[in-house]
């Protein structure tokens, strides 16, 4: 049985994992619950956009097309993590550089038609990639504005940082799980199995260890 590759990492907030805070549990839960509810809403991707779509004839090609783009976005997150530790101000500029590429990656997935009538895998990827775009466009910018304050951060700054991080982390977990489940159904329907990406997982573990 052929195997499809998948990376389930939930890494967006690892970038800021080393940030200490004094946010209250109530604030974090409120933001988390709001974000979790939002992830259950099905995006309006019922009709495929076929213009300029690549020719993906097999389930493996279809899967790899999506996962390769997910991997590219993860690499942008790894790059941002490294930059934050060495030069937070430069990291702010890096967000501006990376964002158009993340938008482009998302658009590449939106143009592919469903594979043999399967909308769920593609649509789950689109929702996750849209989340990545929003995280770079909004959440990372907000967090960097606080991060660059250094030792001048106030308790209010730290509480706000925690609230943003909690909301993003919660949302990412829901979307990542939805994509993992959609891919599992896709694999089963096409007589294939899913395997982890140990190389990418090792990068995540290294980022965790370096941020602690």
XYZ file of C-alpha atoms in Angstrom:
212
model
C 0.000 0.000 0.000
C 1.368 3.373 -0.977
C 1.816 5.969 1.747
C 0.952 9.676 1.723
C 3.083 12.087 3.663
C 1.546 14.407 6.209
C 2.972 16.785 8.770
C 0.778 17.547 11.780
C 2.787 20.024 13.785
C 0.766 22.962 15.149
C 3.831 25.177 15.137
C 2.632 28.761 14.722
C 2.972 29.720 18.376
C 6.270 27.908 18.917
C 7.799 31.039 17.426
C 6.893 32.882 20.623
C 7.091 29.934 23.036
C 9.873 31.509 25.079
C 7.797 34.599 25.939
C 6.793 34.717 29.611
C 3.546 36.391 30.532
C 1.066 37.223 33.259
C -2.194 36.863 31.315
C -5.133 35.462 33.229
C -6.648 32.083 32.518
C -10.046 33.696 31.972
C -8.741 35.887 29.175
C -7.003 32.970 27.460
C -10.033 30.706 27.667
C -12.347 33.380 26.321
C -10.203 33.915 23.240
C -9.638 30.207 22.785
C -13.329 29.319 22.880
C -14.167 32.042 20.396
C -11.496 30.826 18.000
C -12.455 27.175 18.371
C -16.039 27.980 17.431
C -14.826 29.782 14.336
C -12.948 26.705 13.090
C -16.156 24.683 12.861
C -17.635 26.956 10.209
C -17.242 25.433 6.750
C -15.590 27.790 4.305
C -17.368 28.548 1.018
C -15.223 26.434 -1.307
C -17.981 24.238 -2.687
C -17.131 24.885 -6.341
C -13.580 24.270 -7.577
C -11.693 26.985 -9.438
C -10.166 25.082 -12.339
C -8.472 27.944 -14.227
C -4.678 27.452 -14.260
C -5.011 24.290 -12.154
C -2.126 21.794 -12.379
C -2.769 18.302 -13.714
C -2.798 15.966 -10.694
C -3.749 12.542 -11.956
C -3.081 10.305 -8.949
C -3.968 10.499 -5.262
C -0.270 10.621 -4.378
C 0.313 13.573 -6.710
C -2.707 15.370 -5.287
C -1.615 14.783 -1.698
C 1.989 15.739 -2.334
C 0.980 18.948 -4.097
C -0.866 20.089 -0.963
C 1.664 18.852 1.600
C 4.647 20.309 -0.254
C 2.998 23.723 0.024
C 2.288 23.206 3.681
C 5.965 22.374 4.150
C 6.954 25.624 2.435
C 4.865 27.613 4.895
C 6.432 25.756 7.810
C 9.857 26.723 6.492
C 8.810 30.390 6.582
C 7.805 29.880 10.228
C 11.164 28.251 11.024
C 12.937 31.176 9.349
C 10.924 33.703 11.340
C 11.679 31.864 14.575
C 15.422 32.087 13.934
C 15.185 35.777 13.050
C 13.171 36.679 16.153
C 15.921 35.354 18.410
C 18.694 37.258 16.652
C 17.013 40.466 15.447
C 13.336 41.146 16.346
C 13.259 44.335 14.257
C 14.431 42.446 11.177
C 11.832 39.776 11.913
C 9.121 42.403 11.478
C 10.413 43.108 7.972
C 10.623 39.378 7.266
C 6.879 39.095 7.849
C 6.339 41.616 5.032
C 8.600 39.568 2.760
C 7.051 36.197 3.551
C 3.382 37.186 3.509
C 3.023 37.529 -0.301
C 4.591 34.092 -0.718
C 2.150 32.563 1.777
C -0.747 34.204 -0.058
C 0.560 32.789 -3.345
C 0.834 29.287 -1.853
C -2.749 29.467 -0.651
C -3.941 30.549 -4.095
C -2.146 27.593 -5.673
C -4.254 25.220 -3.586
C -7.504 27.085 -4.195
C -7.315 26.546 -7.973
C -7.069 22.755 -7.863
C -10.320 20.848 -8.388
C -11.438 18.182 -5.931
C -9.909 14.774 -6.526
C -12.613 12.378 -7.756
C -15.296 14.463 -6.087
C -13.469 14.738 -2.739
C -13.784 18.366 -1.608
C -12.914 17.821 2.061
C -9.127 17.386 1.847
C -8.601 20.388 -0.418
C -11.002 22.577 1.556
C -9.413 21.640 4.898
C -6.041 22.649 3.447
C -7.467 25.945 2.174
C -8.847 26.807 5.620
C -5.529 25.943 7.264
C -3.524 27.949 4.728
C -5.883 30.921 5.109
C -5.194 30.695 8.841
C -1.445 30.812 8.187
C -1.950 33.938 6.091
C -3.976 35.632 8.816
C -1.433 34.638 11.446
C 1.381 36.323 9.515
C -0.756 39.266 8.466
C -2.302 40.041 11.861
C -1.236 37.954 14.852
C 2.510 37.880 14.212
C 2.518 41.617 13.564
C 0.704 42.291 16.837
C 3.054 40.017 18.738
C 6.157 41.551 17.164
C 5.021 45.046 18.132
C 5.111 43.864 21.733
C 8.222 41.716 21.342
C 10.410 44.586 20.102
C 9.718 46.521 23.297
C 12.151 44.200 25.064
C 12.441 44.926 28.778
C 9.987 47.828 28.401
C 7.034 45.453 28.031
C 4.313 46.126 30.613
C 2.109 43.602 32.382
C -0.655 44.637 30.018
C 1.615 43.913 27.045
C 2.398 40.451 28.375
C -1.261 39.713 29.065
C -2.177 40.756 25.523
C 0.620 38.611 24.151
C -0.698 35.595 26.036
C -4.230 36.208 24.831
C -3.168 36.376 21.181
C -0.990 33.299 21.515
C -3.755 31.283 23.178
C -6.265 32.175 20.474
C -3.879 31.347 17.635
C -2.727 28.088 19.215
C -6.288 26.940 19.833
C -7.401 27.769 16.305
C -4.394 26.093 14.740
C -4.980 22.853 16.623
C -8.562 22.669 15.399
C -7.687 23.382 11.774
C -4.686 21.067 11.825
C -6.797 18.228 13.227
C -9.479 18.846 10.600
C -6.907 18.606 7.828
C -5.367 15.474 9.322
C -8.777 13.804 9.483
C -9.675 14.884 5.946
C -6.408 13.493 4.651
C -6.962 10.202 6.478
C -10.356 9.802 4.794
C -8.775 10.772 1.466
C -6.071 8.138 1.918
C -8.557 5.432 2.873
C -10.789 6.247 -0.087
C -7.804 5.862 -2.408
C -6.392 2.705 -0.793
C -3.401 4.495 0.681
C -1.906 5.088 4.117
C -0.615 8.217 5.842
C 2.837 8.502 7.350
C 4.460 11.236 9.422
C 7.254 13.513 8.257
C 10.069 12.700 10.724
C 12.451 15.248 9.241
C 9.993 18.097 9.679
C 9.003 16.858 13.124
C 12.668 16.905 14.143
C 12.852 20.582 13.143
C 9.861 21.323 15.356
C 11.389 19.516 18.329
C 14.616 21.444 17.811
C 12.664 24.719 17.765
C 10.882 23.719 20.973
C 14.142 22.911 22.727
C 15.847 26.107 21.612
C 12.898 28.261 22.720
C 12.654 26.782 26.212
